[in-house]
Coordinates of C-alpha atoms in Angstrom, one line a residue:
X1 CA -98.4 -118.8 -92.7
X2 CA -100.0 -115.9 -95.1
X3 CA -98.9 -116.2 -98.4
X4 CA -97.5 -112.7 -98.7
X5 CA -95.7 -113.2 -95.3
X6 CA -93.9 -116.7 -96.7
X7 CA -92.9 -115.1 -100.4
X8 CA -91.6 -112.1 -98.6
X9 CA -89.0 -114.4 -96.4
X10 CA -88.3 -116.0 -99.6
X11 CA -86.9 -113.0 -101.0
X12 CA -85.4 -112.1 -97.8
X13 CA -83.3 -115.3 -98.1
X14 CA -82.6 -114.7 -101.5
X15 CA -81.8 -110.8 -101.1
X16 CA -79.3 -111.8 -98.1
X17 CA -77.3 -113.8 -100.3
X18 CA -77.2 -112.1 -103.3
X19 CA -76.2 -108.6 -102.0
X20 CA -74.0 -110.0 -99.8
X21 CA -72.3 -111.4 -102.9
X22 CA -72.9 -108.6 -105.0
X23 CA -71.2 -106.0 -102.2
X24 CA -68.6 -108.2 -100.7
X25 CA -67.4 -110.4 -103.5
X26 CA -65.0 -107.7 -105.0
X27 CA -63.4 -106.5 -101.5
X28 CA -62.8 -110.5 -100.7
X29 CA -60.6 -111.4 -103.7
X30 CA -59.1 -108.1 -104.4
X31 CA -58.4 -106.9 -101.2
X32 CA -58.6 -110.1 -98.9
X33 CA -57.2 -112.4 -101.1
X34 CA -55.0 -110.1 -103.3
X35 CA -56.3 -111.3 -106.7
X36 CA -54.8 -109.4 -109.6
X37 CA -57.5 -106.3 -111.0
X38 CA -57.2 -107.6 -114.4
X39 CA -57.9 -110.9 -113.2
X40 CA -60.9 -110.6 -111.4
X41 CA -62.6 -108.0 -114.0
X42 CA -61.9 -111.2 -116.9
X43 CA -63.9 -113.1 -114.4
X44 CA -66.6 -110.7 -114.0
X45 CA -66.3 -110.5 -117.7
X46 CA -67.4 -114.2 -118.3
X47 CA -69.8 -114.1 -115.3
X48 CA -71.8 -111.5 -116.3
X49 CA -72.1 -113.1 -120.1
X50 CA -73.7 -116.0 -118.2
X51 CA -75.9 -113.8 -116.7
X52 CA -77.1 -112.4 -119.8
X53 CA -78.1 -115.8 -120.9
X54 CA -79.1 -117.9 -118.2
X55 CA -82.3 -115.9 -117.3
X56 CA -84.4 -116.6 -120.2
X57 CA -82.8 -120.0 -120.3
X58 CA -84.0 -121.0 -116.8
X59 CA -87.1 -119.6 -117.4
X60 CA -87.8 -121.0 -120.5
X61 CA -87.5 -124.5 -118.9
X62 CA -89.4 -123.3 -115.9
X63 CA -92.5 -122.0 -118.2
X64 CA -92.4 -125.8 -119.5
X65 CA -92.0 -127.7 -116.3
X66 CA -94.8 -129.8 -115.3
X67 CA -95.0 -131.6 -111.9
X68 CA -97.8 -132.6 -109.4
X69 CA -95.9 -130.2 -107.3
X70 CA -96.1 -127.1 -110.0
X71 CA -93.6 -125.8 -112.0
X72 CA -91.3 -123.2 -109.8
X73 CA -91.5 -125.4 -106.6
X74 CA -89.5 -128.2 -108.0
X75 CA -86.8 -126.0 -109.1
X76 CA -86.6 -123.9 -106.1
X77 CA -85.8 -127.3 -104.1
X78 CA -83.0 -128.6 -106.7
X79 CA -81.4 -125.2 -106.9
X80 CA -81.7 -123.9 -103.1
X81 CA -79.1 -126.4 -101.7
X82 CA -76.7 -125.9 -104.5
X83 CA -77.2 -122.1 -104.4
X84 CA -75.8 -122.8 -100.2
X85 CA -72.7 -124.5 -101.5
X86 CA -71.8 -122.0 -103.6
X87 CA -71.8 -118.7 -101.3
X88 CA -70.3 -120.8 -98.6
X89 CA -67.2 -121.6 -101.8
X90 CA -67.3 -118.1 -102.7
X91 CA -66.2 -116.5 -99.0
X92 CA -64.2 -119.8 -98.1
X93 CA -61.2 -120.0 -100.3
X94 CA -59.1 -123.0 -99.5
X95 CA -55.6 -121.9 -98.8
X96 CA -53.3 -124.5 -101.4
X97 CA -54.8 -122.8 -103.8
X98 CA -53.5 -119.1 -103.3
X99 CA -50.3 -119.7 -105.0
X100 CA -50.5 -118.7 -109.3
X101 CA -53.0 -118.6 -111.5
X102 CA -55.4 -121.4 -109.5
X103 CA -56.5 -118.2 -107.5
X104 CA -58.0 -116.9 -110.4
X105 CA -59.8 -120.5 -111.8
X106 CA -61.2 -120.8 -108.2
X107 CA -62.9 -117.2 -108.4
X108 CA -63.5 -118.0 -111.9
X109 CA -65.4 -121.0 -111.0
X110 CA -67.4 -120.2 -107.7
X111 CA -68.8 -117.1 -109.1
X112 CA -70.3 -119.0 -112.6
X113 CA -71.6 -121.9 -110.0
X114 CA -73.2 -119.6 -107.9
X115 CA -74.4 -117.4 -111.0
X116 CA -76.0 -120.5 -112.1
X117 CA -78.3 -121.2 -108.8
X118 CA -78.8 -118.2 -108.3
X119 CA -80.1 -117.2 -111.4
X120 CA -82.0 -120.5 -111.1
X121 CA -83.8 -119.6 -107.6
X122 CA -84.5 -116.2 -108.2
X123 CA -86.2 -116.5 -111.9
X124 CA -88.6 -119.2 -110.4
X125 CA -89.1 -116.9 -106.8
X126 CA -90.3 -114.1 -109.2
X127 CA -92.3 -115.8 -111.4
X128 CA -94.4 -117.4 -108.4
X129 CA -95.5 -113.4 -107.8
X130 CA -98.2 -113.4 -110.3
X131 CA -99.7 -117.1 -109.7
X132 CA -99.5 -117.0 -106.2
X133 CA -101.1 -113.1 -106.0
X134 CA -104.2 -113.3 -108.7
X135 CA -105.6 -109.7 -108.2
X136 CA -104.7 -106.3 -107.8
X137 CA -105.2 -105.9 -104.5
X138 CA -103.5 -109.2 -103.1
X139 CA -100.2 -108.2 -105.2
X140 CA -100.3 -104.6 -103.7
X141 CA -99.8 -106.3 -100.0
X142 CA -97.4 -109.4 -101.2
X143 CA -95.1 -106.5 -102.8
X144 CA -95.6 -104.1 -99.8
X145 CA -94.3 -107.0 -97.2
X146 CA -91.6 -108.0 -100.0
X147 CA -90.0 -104.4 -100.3
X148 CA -90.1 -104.1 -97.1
X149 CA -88.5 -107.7 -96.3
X150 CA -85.8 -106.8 -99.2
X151 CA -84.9 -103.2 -97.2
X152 CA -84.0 -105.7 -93.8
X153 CA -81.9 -108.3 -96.3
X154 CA -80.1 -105.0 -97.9
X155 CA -78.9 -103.8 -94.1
X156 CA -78.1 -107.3 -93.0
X157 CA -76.2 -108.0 -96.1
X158 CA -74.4 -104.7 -96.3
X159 CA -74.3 -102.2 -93.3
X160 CA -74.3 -105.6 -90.8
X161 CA -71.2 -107.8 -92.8
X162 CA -68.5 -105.6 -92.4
X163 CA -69.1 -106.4 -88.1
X164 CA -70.1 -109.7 -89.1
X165 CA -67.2 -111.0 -90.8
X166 CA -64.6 -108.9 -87.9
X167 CA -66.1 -111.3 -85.5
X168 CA -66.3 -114.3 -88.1
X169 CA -64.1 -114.4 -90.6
X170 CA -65.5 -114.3 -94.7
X171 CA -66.2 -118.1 -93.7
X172 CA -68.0 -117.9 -90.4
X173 CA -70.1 -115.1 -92.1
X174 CA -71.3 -117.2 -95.2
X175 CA -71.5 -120.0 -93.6
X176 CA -73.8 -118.1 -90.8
X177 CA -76.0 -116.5 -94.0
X178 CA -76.2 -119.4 -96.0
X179 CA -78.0 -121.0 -93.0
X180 CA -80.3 -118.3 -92.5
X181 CA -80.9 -117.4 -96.0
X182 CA -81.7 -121.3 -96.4
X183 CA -84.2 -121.9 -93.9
X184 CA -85.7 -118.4 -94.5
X185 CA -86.4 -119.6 -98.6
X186 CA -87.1 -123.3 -96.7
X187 CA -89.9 -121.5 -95.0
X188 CA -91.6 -120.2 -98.0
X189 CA -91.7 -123.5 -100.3
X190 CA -93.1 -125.5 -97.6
X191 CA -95.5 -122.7 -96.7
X192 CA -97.0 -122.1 -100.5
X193 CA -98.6 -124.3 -102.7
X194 CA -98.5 -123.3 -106.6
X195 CA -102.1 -123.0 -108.5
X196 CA -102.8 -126.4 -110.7
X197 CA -104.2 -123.8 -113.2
X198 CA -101.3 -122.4 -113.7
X199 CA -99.6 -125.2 -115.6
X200 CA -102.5 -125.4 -118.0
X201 CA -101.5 -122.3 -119.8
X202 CA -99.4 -122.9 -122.9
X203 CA -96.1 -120.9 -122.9
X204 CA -95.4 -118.5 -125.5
X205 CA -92.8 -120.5 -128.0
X206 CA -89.4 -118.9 -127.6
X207 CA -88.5 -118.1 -130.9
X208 CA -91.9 -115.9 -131.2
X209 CA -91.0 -114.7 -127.8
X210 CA -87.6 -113.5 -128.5
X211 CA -88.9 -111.5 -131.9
X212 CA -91.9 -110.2 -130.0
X213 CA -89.1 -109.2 -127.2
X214 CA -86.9 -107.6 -129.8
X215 CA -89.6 -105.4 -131.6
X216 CA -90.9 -103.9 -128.7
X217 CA -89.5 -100.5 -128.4
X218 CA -90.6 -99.1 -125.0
X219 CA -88.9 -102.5 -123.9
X220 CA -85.3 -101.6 -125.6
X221 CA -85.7 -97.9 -124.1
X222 CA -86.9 -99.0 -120.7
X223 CA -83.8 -101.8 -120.8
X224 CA -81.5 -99.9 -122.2
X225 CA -82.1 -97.0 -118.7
X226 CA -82.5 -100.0 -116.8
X227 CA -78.9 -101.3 -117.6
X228 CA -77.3 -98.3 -117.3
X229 CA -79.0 -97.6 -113.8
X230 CA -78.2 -100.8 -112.8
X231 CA -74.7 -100.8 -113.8
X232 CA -74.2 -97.9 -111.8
X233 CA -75.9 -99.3 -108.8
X234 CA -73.9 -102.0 -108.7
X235 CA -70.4 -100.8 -109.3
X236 CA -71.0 -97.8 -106.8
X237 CA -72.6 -101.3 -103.9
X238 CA -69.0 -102.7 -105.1
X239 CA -66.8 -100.0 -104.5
X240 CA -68.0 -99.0 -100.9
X241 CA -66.1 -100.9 -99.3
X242 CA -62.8 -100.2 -101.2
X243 CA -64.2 -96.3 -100.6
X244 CA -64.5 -96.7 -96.4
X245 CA -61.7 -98.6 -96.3
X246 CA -58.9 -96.7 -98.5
X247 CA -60.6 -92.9 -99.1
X248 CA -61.8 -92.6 -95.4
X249 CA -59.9 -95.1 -93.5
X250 CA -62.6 -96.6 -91.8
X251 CA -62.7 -99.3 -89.8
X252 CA -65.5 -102.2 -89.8
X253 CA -67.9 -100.3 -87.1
X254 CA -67.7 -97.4 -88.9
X255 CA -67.8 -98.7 -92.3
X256 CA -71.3 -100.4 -91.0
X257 CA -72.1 -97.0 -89.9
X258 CA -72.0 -95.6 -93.1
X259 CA -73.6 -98.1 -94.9
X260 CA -76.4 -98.2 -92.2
X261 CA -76.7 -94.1 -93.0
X262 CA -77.6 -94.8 -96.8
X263 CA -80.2 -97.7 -96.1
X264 CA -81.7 -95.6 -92.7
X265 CA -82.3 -92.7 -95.3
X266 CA -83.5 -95.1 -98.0
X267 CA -86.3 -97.0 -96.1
X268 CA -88.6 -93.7 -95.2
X269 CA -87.9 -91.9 -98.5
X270 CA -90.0 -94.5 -100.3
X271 CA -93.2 -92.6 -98.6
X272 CA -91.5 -89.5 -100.0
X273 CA -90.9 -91.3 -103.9
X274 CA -94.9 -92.7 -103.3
X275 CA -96.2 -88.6 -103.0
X276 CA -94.0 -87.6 -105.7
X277 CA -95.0 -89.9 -107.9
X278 CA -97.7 -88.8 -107.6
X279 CA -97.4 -85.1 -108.6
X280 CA -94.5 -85.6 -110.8
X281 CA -95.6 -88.8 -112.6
X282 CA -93.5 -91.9 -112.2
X283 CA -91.1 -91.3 -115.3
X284 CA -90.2 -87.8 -113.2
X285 CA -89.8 -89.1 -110.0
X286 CA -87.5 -91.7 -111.2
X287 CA -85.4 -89.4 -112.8
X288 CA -85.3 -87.0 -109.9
X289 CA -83.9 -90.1 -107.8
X290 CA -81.2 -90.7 -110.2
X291 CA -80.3 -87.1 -110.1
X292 CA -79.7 -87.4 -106.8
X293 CA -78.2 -90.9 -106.6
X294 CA -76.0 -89.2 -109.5
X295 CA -75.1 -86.3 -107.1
X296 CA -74.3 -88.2 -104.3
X297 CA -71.8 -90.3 -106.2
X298 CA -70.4 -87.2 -107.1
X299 CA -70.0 -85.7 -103.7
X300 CA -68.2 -89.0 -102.7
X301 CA -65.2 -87.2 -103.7
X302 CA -64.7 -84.4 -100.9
X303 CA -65.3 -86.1 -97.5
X304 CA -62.2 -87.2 -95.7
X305 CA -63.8 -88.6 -92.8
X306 CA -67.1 -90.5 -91.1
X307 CA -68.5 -87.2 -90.1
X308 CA -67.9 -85.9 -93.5
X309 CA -69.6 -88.7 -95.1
X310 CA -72.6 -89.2 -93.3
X311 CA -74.9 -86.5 -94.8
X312 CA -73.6 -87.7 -98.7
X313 CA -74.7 -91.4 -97.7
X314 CA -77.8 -89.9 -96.8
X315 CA -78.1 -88.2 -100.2
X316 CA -77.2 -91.3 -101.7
X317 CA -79.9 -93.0 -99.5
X318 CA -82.8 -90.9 -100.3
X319 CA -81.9 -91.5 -104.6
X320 CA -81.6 -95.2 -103.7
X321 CA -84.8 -95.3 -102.1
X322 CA -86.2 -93.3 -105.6
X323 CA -84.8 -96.3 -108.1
X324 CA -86.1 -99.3 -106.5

């Protein structure tokens, strides 16, 4: 198998878990399981602290790992089977322990161990980009094949769960991911083999690193958009479901239908965001997209039904397709 072909399913894998669990988790303990608001934004709380540190963690003991196997490889095999468990734990709460605060300590806990592999899979997955794809050319095609394997993971994981778990349950349908996300990520470690030459390289020491980080000021701007972007595409992935459910009263087909609206409009607009990038520059184009994603948002508030709806998650679709 191609290279580019196997580090796209990779992220496939990867991008069907993670925005499953990015999109989903919310509605499933709030709504499904009737966990308490304040409750499940303290969890959130702590999660997204380790999140904040565990990335240059785990890559800081990826840069230093040396195996006859490579560096990333190794890790990607510990974490993938862990990373399994947890989604499966996330969407399959065992019933004993709905009753007090346990609810909250099982969230609490699933979402920091599947934080943790997560983290761990995906740091290693992108840091493979650059040693597997050496020149300019060869990373143009691997990233082509991976954007477009990430837009098939983001309408599985969103516009397709809503039908998925009606016919499932939250377990069938994590339990029916993990084992496609797994042997989807299985595919790509057996299928690459990491550069020897890439281990020879001696990594940047971390204290230096982090002060170099810290003093780079088209870094802190770029971060500092970046975050708030990110924020905001996250919360409005989140509330979605909440939205379809409560604001339109929308069942799971047509719930899928609207999601399937914003990533159907997303896919071809990246041709669109390529040309205008072009003539606008890619700081403008960027911030055209979030314009719109910002006036889609916006517009959220006057439909009252599917029909209503449709042309705003089409808006939204085209901005989405902008920011990525």
């Amino acid at each position: 198998m191609p290279a580019h072909i196997a580090y796209a399913l990779g992220a496939l894998g990867l991008t069907l878990l993670g925005q499953t669990f990015g999109t989903y988790l919310a509605f499933y303990y709030l709504d499904h399981l009737g966990l308490a608001a304040s409750a499940f934004a303290l969890a959130r709380l702590v999660f997204s602290v380790w999140d904040a540190v565990n990335d240059p963690l785990f890559g800081y003991l990826s840069d230093r790992t040396r195996t006859p196997w490579g560096r990333r490889r190794p890790w990607l095999f510990v974490g993938l089977p862990f990373l399994l468990l947890a989604f499966y734990l996330t969407f399959s709460f065992p019933g004993p322990f709905l009753q007090g605060p346990a609810l909250f300590w099982y969230c609490l806990g699933v979402i920091l161990f599947f934080e943790t592999f997560a983290a761990l899979t995906w740091v290693n997955h992108a840091a493979l980009f650059p040693e597997l794809f050496r020149g300019q050319k060869e990373r143009a095609q691997a990233n082509a094949w991976r954007q477009g394997f990430y837009f098939v993971g983001l309408a599985v994981s969103i516009a397709l769960t809503p039908l998925v778990y009606t016919a499932l349950g939250f377990s069938g349908m994590a339990l029916l991911y993990g084992a496609i996300g797994g042997v989807l990520v299985l595919l790509f470690l057996l299928a690459i083999r990491e550069d020897p030459k890439a281990q020879e390289a001696e990594p940047l020491p971390f204290l230096p690193a982090f002060r170099y980080t810290l003093g780079n000021q088209a870094f802190w701007i770029y971060s500092l958009a970046a975050l708030f972007l990110l924020f905001a595409v996250g919360l409005f992935g989140a509330a979605m479901p909440f939205y379809a459910k409560y604001a339109l009263g929308l069942g799971p087909e047509a719930t899928s239908l609207l999601f399937a609206s914003v990533l159907l409009s997303a896919l071809p607009s990246v041709l669109l965001w390529a040309r205008l990038a072009g003539a606008l520059g890619p700081k403008g184009a960027w911030l055209l997209a979030i314009f719109l994603l910002a006036l889609g948002a916006l517009l959220l508030f006057l439909p009252r039904t599917l029909l209503e709806a449709l042309p705003v998650g089409l808006l939204i679709g085209v901005g989405f397709g902008g920011v990525l």
